[in-house]
Amino acid sequence: MITVSQLGAMILACVVLIAVPGPSVMFVVGRALSHGRNVALLTAVGNALGCYTAGVLVAVGLGPLLERWDLLFQVFKWGGVLFLIWLGIQAVRHAGPVGEPEAGRVEGASSRWKAVRAGALVGFTNPKNLVMFTVIVPQFMNPDAGNMVLQMILLGLVPLSVGLVCDSLWALTAATARGWLTGSAKRMTAVQRAGGVSVIAVGASVAVTG
């Protein structure tokens, strides 16, 4: 299947592509600043699942379909853009001082699911997915090893894992900065608004580059 040296090379390639701040990183950081550590970490989990789901769909043929049918691609793209902008506006509107429970804990299964779902949508619509699963992953596939779709699905676990680690580190870093800012109501409101604006910026960047 794949040797240890090839796996190392694949991990390195994934780190180079994923660690560079893009829509997913900006979104996770924005959620950390607006809502705190746990929401950001759940967002990172959702993002990884969304990216992997997109990769699996690419493996079974959605990638070529999106390339050939521009209308379907535009529906995916603009649906994600509008959702991001809506989330950013909500964060700006509801910015303000928060108590410790809200800052450090996600209340209820519904709230946890919303955080994961939001991250999944961003991950699913991230333009890096097409690059990852049509350029990077295929380089490490072996035609002589059998089922190519299965190979891509299994190898896709590598960028999923790398993305989850990288996004979680960004989330923890941003959440630490947020925790330091909670001592000032004005600064907390400002940083929450900045988080919301950054999410809107993610939507705008996807609109012009996706």
JSON list of C-alpha atoms in Angstrom, two decimals:
[
{"chain": "A", "resi": 1, "resn": "MET", "atom": "CA", "xyz": [0.00, 0.00, 0.00]},
{"chain": "A", "resi": 2, "resn": "ILE", "atom": "CA", "xyz": [2.14, 2.89, 1.29]},
{"chain": "A", "resi": 3, "resn": "THR", "atom": "CA", "xyz": [5.59, 2.81, 2.91]},
{"chain": "A", "resi": 4, "resn": "VAL", "atom": "CA", "xyz": [6.59, 4.64, 6.07]},
{"chain": "A", "resi": 5, "resn": "SER", "atom": "CA", "xyz": [8.71, 7.09, 4.07]},
{"chain": "A", "resi": 6, "resn": "GLN", "atom": "CA", "xyz": [5.82, 7.76, 1.70]},
{"chain": "A", "resi": 7, "resn": "LEU", "atom": "CA", "xyz": [3.50, 8.30, 4.66]},
{"chain": "A", "resi": 8, "resn": "GLY", "atom": "CA", "xyz": [5.97, 10.80, 6.11]},
{"chain": "A", "resi": 9, "resn": "ALA", "atom": "CA", "xyz": [6.14, 12.63, 2.79]},
{"chain": "A", "resi": 10, "resn": "MET", "atom": "CA", "xyz": [2.35, 12.71, 2.58]},
{"chain": "A", "resi": 11, "resn": "ILE", "atom": "CA", "xyz": [2.02, 14.07, 6.13]},
{"chain": "A", "resi": 12, "resn": "LEU", "atom": "CA", "xyz": [4.56, 16.79, 5.31]},
{"chain": "A", "resi": 13, "resn": "ALA", "atom": "CA", "xyz": [2.68, 17.74, 2.14]},
{"chain": "A", "resi": 14, "resn": "CYS", "atom": "CA", "xyz": [-0.59, 17.89, 4.08]},
{"chain": "A", "resi": 15, "resn": "VAL", "atom": "CA", "xyz": [0.96, 20.05, 6.81]},
{"chain": "A", "resi": 16, "resn": "VAL", "atom": "CA", "xyz": [2.31, 22.50, 4.23]},
{"chain": "A", "resi": 17, "resn": "LEU", "atom": "CA", "xyz": [-1.10, 22.83, 2.56]},
{"chain": "A", "resi": 18, "resn": "ILE", "atom": "CA", "xyz": [-3.28, 22.77, 5.69]},
{"chain": "A", "resi": 19, "resn": "ALA", "atom": "CA", "xyz": [-1.24, 24.77, 8.21]},
{"chain": "A", "resi": 20, "resn": "VAL", "atom": "CA", "xyz": [-1.22, 27.89, 6.03]},
{"chain": "A", "resi": 21, "resn": "PRO", "atom": "CA", "xyz": [-4.18, 30.00, 7.21]},
{"chain": "A", "resi": 22, "resn": "GLY", "atom": "CA", "xyz": [-7.13, 29.70, 4.87]},
{"chain": "A", "resi": 23, "resn": "PRO", "atom": "CA", "xyz": [-10.93, 29.67, 5.20]},
{"chain": "A", "resi": 24, "resn": "SER", "atom": "CA", "xyz": [-10.98, 26.85, 7.77]},
{"chain": "A", "resi": 25, "resn": "VAL", "atom": "CA", "xyz": [-8.28, 28.33, 10.01]},
{"chain": "A", "resi": 26, "resn": "MET", "atom": "CA", "xyz": [-9.79, 31.81, 9.85]},
{"chain": "A", "resi": 27, "resn": "PHE", "atom": "CA", "xyz": [-13.19, 30.39, 10.75]},
{"chain": "A", "resi": 28, "resn": "VAL", "atom": "CA", "xyz": [-11.88, 28.39, 13.71]},
{"chain": "A", "resi": 29, "resn": "VAL", "atom": "CA", "xyz": [-9.96, 31.42, 15.00]},
{"chain": "A", "resi": 30, "resn": "GLY", "atom": "CA", "xyz": [-13.04, 33.60, 14.60]},
{"chain": "A", "resi": 31, "resn": "ARG", "atom": "CA", "xyz": [-15.16, 31.12, 16.54]},
{"chain": "A", "resi": 32, "resn": "ALA", "atom": "CA", "xyz": [-12.53, 30.95, 19.29]},
{"chain": "A", "resi": 33, "resn": "LEU", "atom": "CA", "xyz": [-12.51, 34.72, 19.66]},
{"chain": "A", "resi": 34, "resn": "SER", "atom": "CA", "xyz": [-16.29, 35.01, 19.54]},
{"chain": "A", "resi": 35, "resn": "HIS", "atom": "CA", "xyz": [-17.36, 31.95, 21.53]},
{"chain": "A", "resi": 36, "resn": "GLY", "atom": "CA", "xyz": [-14.39, 30.45, 23.34]},
{"chain": "A", "resi": 37, "resn": "ARG", "atom": "CA", "xyz": [-12.25, 27.33, 23.38]},
{"chain": "A", "resi": 38, "resn": "ASN", "atom": "CA", "xyz": [-14.78, 24.50, 23.35]},
{"chain": "A", "resi": 39, "resn": "VAL", "atom": "CA", "xyz": [-16.89, 25.92, 20.53]},
{"chain": "A", "resi": 40, "resn": "ALA", "atom": "CA", "xyz": [-13.70, 26.41, 18.51]},
{"chain": "A", "resi": 41, "resn": "LEU", "atom": "CA", "xyz": [-12.52, 22.84, 19.16]},
{"chain": "A", "resi": 42, "resn": "LEU", "atom": "CA", "xyz": [-15.92, 21.43, 18.18]},
{"chain": "A", "resi": 43, "resn": "THR", "atom": "CA", "xyz": [-15.77, 23.62, 15.09]},
{"chain": "A", "resi": 44, "resn": "ALA", "atom": "CA", "xyz": [-12.36, 22.10, 14.28]},
{"chain": "A", "resi": 45, "resn": "VAL", "atom": "CA", "xyz": [-13.84, 18.60, 14.63]},
{"chain": "A", "resi": 46, "resn": "GLY", "atom": "CA", "xyz": [-16.70, 19.54, 12.32]},
{"chain": "A", "resi": 47, "resn": "ASN", "atom": "CA", "xyz": [-14.28, 21.08, 9.86]},
{"chain": "A", "resi": 48, "resn": "ALA", "atom": "CA", "xyz": [-12.23, 17.88, 9.70]},
{"chain": "A", "resi": 49, "resn": "LEU", "atom": "CA", "xyz": [-15.38, 15.81, 9.13]},
{"chain": "A", "resi": 50, "resn": "GLY", "atom": "CA", "xyz": [-16.58, 18.21, 6.44]},
{"chain": "A", "resi": 51, "resn": "CYS", "atom": "CA", "xyz": [-13.23, 18.09, 4.65]},
{"chain": "A", "resi": 52, "resn": "TYR", "atom": "CA", "xyz": [-13.17, 14.30, 4.77]},
{"chain": "A", "resi": 53, "resn": "THR", "atom": "CA", "xyz": [-16.75, 14.04, 3.52]},
{"chain": "A", "resi": 54, "resn": "ALA", "atom": "CA", "xyz": [-15.84, 16.25, 0.58]},
{"chain": "A", "resi": 55, "resn": "GLY", "atom": "CA", "xyz": [-12.81, 14.06, -0.05]},
{"chain": "A", "resi": 56, "resn": "VAL", "atom": "CA", "xyz": [-14.88, 10.89, -0.06]},
{"chain": "A", "resi": 57, "resn": "LEU", "atom": "CA", "xyz": [-17.32, 12.46, -2.52]},
{"chain": "A", "resi": 58, "resn": "VAL", "atom": "CA", "xyz": [-14.38, 13.46, -4.72]},
{"chain": "A", "resi": 59, "resn": "ALA", "atom": "CA", "xyz": [-13.19, 9.85, -4.53]},
{"chain": "A", "resi": 60, "resn": "VAL", "atom": "CA", "xyz": [-16.53, 8.51, -5.77]},
{"chain": "A", "resi": 61, "resn": "GLY", "atom": "CA", "xyz": [-16.89, 11.03, -8.53]},
{"chain": "A", "resi": 62, "resn": "LEU", "atom": "CA", "xyz": [-18.38, 14.31, -7.29]},
{"chain": "A", "resi": 63, "resn": "GLY", "atom": "CA", "xyz": [-15.14, 16.16, -8.02]},
{"chain": "A", "resi": 64, "resn": "PRO", "atom": "CA", "xyz": [-15.30, 15.61, -11.80]},
{"chain": "A", "resi": 65, "resn": "LEU", "atom": "CA", "xyz": [-19.05, 16.34, -11.69]},
{"chain": "A", "resi": 66, "resn": "LEU", "atom": "CA", "xyz": [-18.45, 19.70, -10.01]},
{"chain": "A", "resi": 67, "resn": "GLU", "atom": "CA", "xyz": [-15.74, 20.50, -12.55]},
{"chain": "A", "resi": 68, "resn": "ARG", "atom": "CA", "xyz": [-18.07, 19.78, -15.47]},
{"chain": "A", "resi": 69, "resn": "TRP", "atom": "CA", "xyz": [-21.31, 21.22, -14.09]},
{"chain": "A", "resi": 70, "resn": "ASP", "atom": "CA", "xyz": [-20.60, 24.81, -13.10]},
{"chain": "A", "resi": 71, "resn": "LEU", "atom": "CA", "xyz": [-24.13, 25.45, -11.78]},
{"chain": "A", "resi": 72, "resn": "LEU", "atom": "CA", "xyz": [-23.77, 22.74, -9.13]},
{"chain": "A", "resi": 73, "resn": "PHE", "atom": "CA", "xyz": [-20.38, 24.10, -8.10]},
{"chain": "A", "resi": 74, "resn": "GLN", "atom": "CA", "xyz": [-21.82, 27.60, -7.77]},
{"chain": "A", "resi": 75, "resn": "VAL", "atom": "CA", "xyz": [-24.67, 26.29, -5.59]},
{"chain": "A", "resi": 76, "resn": "PHE", "atom": "CA", "xyz": [-22.15, 24.69, -3.22]},
{"chain": "A", "resi": 77, "resn": "LYS", "atom": "CA", "xyz": [-19.96, 27.76, -3.22]},
{"chain": "A", "resi": 78, "resn": "TRP", "atom": "CA", "xyz": [-22.58, 30.46, -2.66]},
{"chain": "A", "resi": 79, "resn": "GLY", "atom": "CA", "xyz": [-24.52, 28.41, -0.14]},
{"chain": "A", "resi": 80, "resn": "GLY", "atom": "CA", "xyz": [-21.38, 28.25, 1.97]},
{"chain": "A", "resi": 81, "resn": "VAL", "atom": "CA", "xyz": [-20.64, 31.95, 1.44]},
{"chain": "A", "resi": 82, "resn": "LEU", "atom": "CA", "xyz": [-24.08, 33.05, 2.62]},
{"chain": "A", "resi": 83, "resn": "PHE", "atom": "CA", "xyz": [-23.95, 30.77, 5.65]},
{"chain": "A", "resi": 84, "resn": "LEU", "atom": "CA", "xyz": [-20.56, 32.17, 6.69]},
{"chain": "A", "resi": 85, "resn": "ILE", "atom": "CA", "xyz": [-21.67, 35.77, 6.33]},
{"chain": "A", "resi": 86, "resn": "TRP", "atom": "CA", "xyz": [-24.80, 35.04, 8.38]},
{"chain": "A", "resi": 87, "resn": "LEU", "atom": "CA", "xyz": [-22.70, 33.49, 11.17]},
{"chain": "A", "resi": 88, "resn": "GLY", "atom": "CA", "xyz": [-20.37, 36.48, 11.15]},
{"chain": "A", "resi": 89, "resn": "ILE", "atom": "CA", "xyz": [-23.23, 38.96, 11.36]},
{"chain": "A", "resi": 90, "resn": "GLN", "atom": "CA", "xyz": [-24.73, 37.04, 14.28]},
{"chain": "A", "resi": 91, "resn": "ALA", "atom": "CA", "xyz": [-21.40, 37.14, 16.12]},
{"chain": "A", "resi": 92, "resn": "VAL", "atom": "CA", "xyz": [-21.11, 40.91, 15.61]},
{"chain": "A", "resi": 93, "resn": "ARG", "atom": "CA", "xyz": [-24.72, 41.55, 16.66]},
{"chain": "A", "resi": 94, "resn": "HIS", "atom": "CA", "xyz": [-24.46, 39.55, 19.86]},
{"chain": "A", "resi": 95, "resn": "ALA", "atom": "CA", "xyz": [-20.97, 40.67, 20.88]},
{"chain": "A", "resi": 96, "resn": "GLY", "atom": "CA", "xyz": [-20.63, 41.57, 24.54]},
{"chain": "A", "resi": 97, "resn": "PRO", "atom": "CA", "xyz": [-19.21, 40.49, 27.90]},
{"chain": "A", "resi": 98, "resn": "VAL", "atom": "CA", "xyz": [-19.70, 36.84, 28.73]},
{"chain": "A", "resi": 99, "resn": "GLY", "atom": "CA", "xyz": [-19.51, 34.86, 31.93]},
{"chain": "A", "resi": 100, "resn": "GLU", "atom": "CA", "xyz": [-17.21, 31.92, 32.48]},
{"chain": "A", "resi": 101, "resn": "PRO", "atom": "CA", "xyz": [-19.77, 29.20, 31.67]},
{"chain": "A", "resi": 102, "resn": "GLU", "atom": "CA", "xyz": [-20.39, 30.58, 28.18]},
{"chain": "A", "resi": 103, "resn": "ALA", "atom": "CA", "xyz": [-16.73, 31.29, 27.56]},
{"chain": "A", "resi": 104, "resn": "GLY", "atom": "CA", "xyz": [-15.48, 27.87, 28.57]},
{"chain": "A", "resi": 105, "resn": "ARG", "atom": "CA", "xyz": [-18.38, 25.47, 28.07]},
{"chain": "A", "resi": 106, "resn": "VAL", "atom": "CA", "xyz": [-20.79, 24.58, 25.31]},
{"chain": "A", "resi": 107, "resn": "GLU", "atom": "CA", "xyz": [-24.26, 24.29, 26.84]},
{"chain": "A", "resi": 108, "resn": "GLY", "atom": "CA", "xyz": [-26.43, 21.42, 25.61]},
{"chain": "A", "resi": 109, "resn": "ALA", "atom": "CA", "xyz": [-26.25, 18.87, 22.82]},
{"chain": "A", "resi": 110, "resn": "SER", "atom": "CA", "xyz": [-27.96, 21.30, 20.44]},
{"chain": "A", "resi": 111, "resn": "SER", "atom": "CA", "xyz": [-25.23, 23.91, 20.88]},
{"chain": "A", "resi": 112, "resn": "ARG", "atom": "CA", "xyz": [-22.51, 21.30, 20.44]},
{"chain": "A", "resi": 113, "resn": "TRP", "atom": "CA", "xyz": [-24.16, 20.03, 17.27]},
{"chain": "A", "resi": 114, "resn": "LYS", "atom": "CA", "xyz": [-24.45, 23.58, 15.90]},
{"chain": "A", "resi": 115, "resn": "ALA", "atom": "CA", "xyz": [-20.72, 24.14, 16.45]},
{"chain": "A", "resi": 116, "resn": "VAL", "atom": "CA", "xyz": [-19.83, 20.87, 14.70]},
{"chain": "A", "resi": 117, "resn": "ARG", "atom": "CA", "xyz": [-22.30, 21.53, 11.88]},
{"chain": "A", "resi": 118, "resn": "ALA", "atom": "CA", "xyz": [-20.94, 25.03, 11.23]},
{"chain": "A", "resi": 119, "resn": "GLY", "atom": "CA", "xyz": [-17.39, 23.69, 11.05]},
{"chain": "A", "resi": 120, "resn": "ALA", "atom": "CA", "xyz": [-18.46, 20.85, 8.77]},
{"chain": "A", "resi": 121, "resn": "LEU", "atom": "CA", "xyz": [-20.02, 23.23, 6.27]},
{"chain": "A", "resi": 122, "resn": "VAL", "atom": "CA", "xyz": [-16.88, 25.37, 6.14]},
{"chain": "A", "resi": 123, "resn": "GLY", "atom": "CA", "xyz": [-14.69, 22.29, 5.77]},
{"chain": "A", "resi": 124, "resn": "PHE", "atom": "CA", "xyz": [-16.92, 20.83, 3.08]},
{"chain": "A", "resi": 125, "resn": "THR", "atom": "CA", "xyz": [-16.81, 24.00, 0.96]},
{"chain": "A", "resi": 126, "resn": "ASN", "atom": "CA", "xyz": [-13.10, 24.71, 1.49]},
{"chain": "A", "resi": 127, "resn": "PRO", "atom": "CA", "xyz": [-11.44, 25.03, -1.96]},
{"chain": "A", "resi": 128, "resn": "LYS", "atom": "CA", "xyz": [-8.34, 23.28, -0.58]},
{"chain": "A", "resi": 129, "resn": "ASN", "atom": "CA", "xyz": [-10.28, 20.00, -0.60]},
{"chain": "A", "resi": 130, "resn": "LEU", "atom": "CA", "xyz": [-10.22, 19.74, -4.37]},
{"chain": "A", "resi": 131, "resn": "VAL", "atom": "CA", "xyz": [-6.46, 20.32, -4.36]},
{"chain": "A", "resi": 132, "resn": "MET", "atom": "CA", "xyz": [-5.90, 17.85, -1.54]},
{"chain": "A", "resi": 133, "resn": "PHE", "atom": "CA", "xyz": [-7.93, 15.00, -3.01]},
{"chain": "A", "resi": 134, "resn": "THR", "atom": "CA", "xyz": [-7.18, 15.51, -6.70]},
{"chain": "A", "resi": 135, "resn": "VAL", "atom": "CA", "xyz": [-3.50, 16.48, -6.48]},
{"chain": "A", "resi": 136, "resn": "ILE", "atom": "CA", "xyz": [-1.89, 15.46, -3.16]},
{"chain": "A", "resi": 137, "resn": "VAL", "atom": "CA", "xyz": [-3.61, 12.19, -2.20]},
{"chain": "A", "resi": 138, "resn": "PRO", "atom": "CA", "xyz": [-3.44, 10.57, -5.69]},
{"chain": "A", "resi": 139, "resn": "GLN", "atom": "CA", "xyz": [0.35, 10.97, -5.68]},
{"chain": "A", "resi": 140, "resn": "PHE", "atom": "CA", "xyz": [0.54, 8.30, -2.97]},
{"chain": "A", "resi": 141, "resn": "MET", "atom": "CA", "xyz": [-1.90, 5.84, -4.50]},
{"chain": "A", "resi": 142, "resn": "ASN", "atom": "CA", "xyz": [-0.72, 2.60, -6.10]},
{"chain": "A", "resi": 143, "resn": "PRO", "atom": "CA", "xyz": [-2.67, 1.29, -9.12]},
{"chain": "A", "resi": 144, "resn": "ASP", "atom": "CA", "xyz": [-1.27, -2.19, -8.45]},
{"chain": "A", "resi": 145, "resn": "ALA", "atom": "CA", "xyz": [-2.71, -2.23, -4.91]},
{"chain": "A", "resi": 146, "resn": "GLY", "atom": "CA", "xyz": [-6.30, -2.60, -6.08]},
{"chain": "A", "resi": 147, "resn": "ASN", "atom": "CA", "xyz": [-9.43, -0.52, -5.47]},
{"chain": "A", "resi": 148, "resn": "MET", "atom": "CA", "xyz": [-8.45, 3.11, -6.14]},
{"chain": "A", "resi": 149, "resn": "VAL", "atom": "CA", "xyz": [-11.57, 4.55, -4.52]},
{"chain": "A", "resi": 150, "resn": "LEU", "atom": "CA", "xyz": [-10.88, 2.62, -1.32]},
{"chain": "A", "resi": 151, "resn": "GLN", "atom": "CA", "xyz": [-7.26, 3.77, -1.39]},
{"chain": "A", "resi": 152, "resn": "MET", "atom": "CA", "xyz": [-8.31, 7.40, -1.64]},
{"chain": "A", "resi": 153, "resn": "ILE", "atom": "CA", "xyz": [-10.83, 7.01, 1.18]},
{"chain": "A", "resi": 154, "resn": "LEU", "atom": "CA", "xyz": [-8.21, 5.41, 3.46]},
{"chain": "A", "resi": 155, "resn": "LEU", "atom": "CA", "xyz": [-5.42, 7.83, 2.54]},
{"chain": "A", "resi": 156, "resn": "GLY", "atom": "CA", "xyz": [-7.87, 10.67, 3.11]},
{"chain": "A", "resi": 157, "resn": "LEU", "atom": "CA", "xyz": [-7.62, 9.90, 6.82]},
{"chain": "A", "resi": 158, "resn": "VAL", "atom": "CA", "xyz": [-4.15, 11.47, 6.74]},
{"chain": "A", "resi": 159, "resn": "PRO", "atom": "CA", "xyz": [-5.23, 15.03, 5.80]},
{"chain": "A", "resi": 160, "resn": "LEU", "atom": "CA", "xyz": [-8.23, 14.61, 8.12]},
{"chain": "A", "resi": 161, "resn": "SER", "atom": "CA", "xyz": [-5.89, 13.91, 11.06]},
{"chain": "A", "resi": 162, "resn": "VAL", "atom": "CA", "xyz": [-3.41, 16.63, 10.11]},
{"chain": "A", "resi": 163, "resn": "GLY", "atom": "CA", "xyz": [-6.21, 19.16, 9.66]},
{"chain": "A", "resi": 164, "resn": "LEU", "atom": "CA", "xyz": [-7.77, 18.30, 13.02]},
{"chain": "A", "resi": 165, "resn": "VAL", "atom": "CA", "xyz": [-4.45, 18.76, 14.84]},
{"chain": "A", "resi": 166, "resn": "CYS", "atom": "CA", "xyz": [-3.57, 22.01, 13.05]},
{"chain": "A", "resi": 167, "resn": "ASP", "atom": "CA", "xyz": [-7.02, 23.56, 13.47]},
{"chain": "A", "resi": 168, "resn": "SER", "atom": "CA", "xyz": [-7.15, 22.52, 17.13]},
{"chain": "A", "resi": 169, "resn": "LEU", "atom": "CA", "xyz": [-3.81, 24.23, 17.78]},
{"chain": "A", "resi": 170, "resn": "TRP", "atom": "CA", "xyz": [-5.12, 27.40, 16.14]},
{"chain": "A", "resi": 171, "resn": "ALA", "atom": "CA", "xyz": [-8.28, 27.14, 18.24]},
{"chain": "A", "resi": 172, "resn": "LEU", "atom": "CA", "xyz": [-6.37, 26.76, 21.50]},
{"chain": "A", "resi": 173, "resn": "THR", "atom": "CA", "xyz": [-4.03, 29.63, 20.65]},
{"chain": "A", "resi": 174, "resn": "ALA", "atom": "CA", "xyz": [-6.87, 31.99, 19.78]},
{"chain": "A", "resi": 175, "resn": "ALA", "atom": "CA", "xyz": [-8.92, 30.89, 22.80]},
{"chain": "A", "resi": 176, "resn": "THR", "atom": "CA", "xyz": [-5.97, 31.62, 25.09]},
{"chain": "A", "resi": 177, "resn": "ALA", "atom": "CA", "xyz": [-5.79, 35.15, 23.74]},
{"chain": "A", "resi": 178, "resn": "ARG", "atom": "CA", "xyz": [-9.54, 35.48, 24.24]},
{"chain": "A", "resi": 179, "resn": "GLY", "atom": "CA", "xyz": [-9.23, 34.34, 27.85]},
{"chain": "A", "resi": 180, "resn": "TRP", "atom": "CA", "xyz": [-6.68, 37.08, 28.51]},
{"chain": "A", "resi": 181, "resn": "LEU", "atom": "CA", "xyz": [-9.05, 39.66, 27.08]},
{"chain": "A", "resi": 182, "resn": "THR", "atom": "CA", "xyz": [-12.06, 38.70, 29.19]},
{"chain": "A", "resi": 183, "resn": "GLY", "atom": "CA", "xyz": [-10.89, 40.99, 31.99]},
{"chain": "A", "resi": 184, "resn": "SER", "atom": "CA", "xyz": [-12.13, 44.00, 30.02]},
{"chain": "A", "resi": 185, "resn": "ALA", "atom": "CA", "xyz": [-15.74, 44.25, 28.85]},
{"chain": "A", "resi": 186, "resn": "LYS", "atom": "CA", "xyz": [-14.80, 46.68, 26.09]},
{"chain": "A", "resi": 187, "resn": "ARG", "atom": "CA", "xyz": [-11.93, 44.55, 24.86]},
{"chain": "A", "resi": 188, "resn": "MET", "atom": "CA", "xyz": [-14.10, 41.43, 25.00]},
{"chain": "A", "resi": 189, "resn": "THR", "atom": "CA", "xyz": [-16.82, 43.08, 22.93]},
{"chain": "A", "resi": 190, "resn": "ALA", "atom": "CA", "xyz": [-14.21, 44.31, 20.46]},
{"chain": "A", "resi": 191, "resn": "VAL", "atom": "CA", "xyz": [-12.58, 40.91, 20.07]},
{"chain": "A", "resi": 192, "resn": "GLN", "atom": "CA", "xyz": [-15.95, 39.18, 19.61]},
{"chain": "A", "resi": 193, "resn": "ARG", "atom": "CA", "xyz": [-16.80, 41.67, 16.89]},
{"chain": "A", "resi": 194, "resn": "ALA", "atom": "CA", "xyz": [-13.39, 41.08, 15.34]},
{"chain": "A", "resi": 195, "resn": "GLY", "atom": "CA", "xyz": [-14.12, 37.36, 15.39]},
{"chain": "A", "resi": 196, "resn": "GLY", "atom": "CA", "xyz": [-17.44, 37.96, 13.64]},
{"chain": "A", "resi": 197, "resn": "VAL", "atom": "CA", "xyz": [-15.81, 40.22, 11.06]},
{"chain": "A", "resi": 198, "resn": "SER", "atom": "CA", "xyz": [-13.15, 37.55, 10.42]},
{"chain": "A", "resi": 199, "resn": "VAL", "atom": "CA", "xyz": [-15.89, 35.00, 9.72]},
{"chain": "A", "resi": 200, "resn": "ILE", "atom": "CA", "xyz": [-17.52, 37.44, 7.28]},
{"chain": "A", "resi": 201, "resn": "ALA", "atom": "CA", "xyz": [-14.08, 37.86, 5.70]},
{"chain": "A", "resi": 202, "resn": "VAL", "atom": "CA", "xyz": [-13.86, 34.10, 5.26]},
{"chain": "A", "resi": 203, "resn": "GLY", "atom": "CA", "xyz": [-17.14, 34.20, 3.36]},
{"chain": "A", "resi": 204, "resn": "ALA", "atom": "CA", "xyz": [-15.86, 37.05, 1.20]},
{"chain": "A", "resi": 205, "resn": "SER", "atom": "CA", "xyz": [-12.59, 35.23, 0.49]},
{"chain": "A", "resi": 206, "resn": "VAL", "atom": "CA", "xyz": [-14.43, 32.07, -0.55]},
{"chain": "A", "resi": 207, "resn": "ALA", "atom": "CA", "xyz": [-16.65, 34.21, -2.80]},
{"chain": "A", "resi": 208, "resn": "VAL", "atom": "CA", "xyz": [-13.71, 35.71, -4.68]},
{"chain": "A", "resi": 209, "resn": "THR", "atom": "CA", "xyz": [-11.30, 32.76, -4.67]},
{"chain": "A", "resi": 210, "resn": "GLY", "atom": "CA", "xyz": [-13.39, 29.60, -4.31]}
]
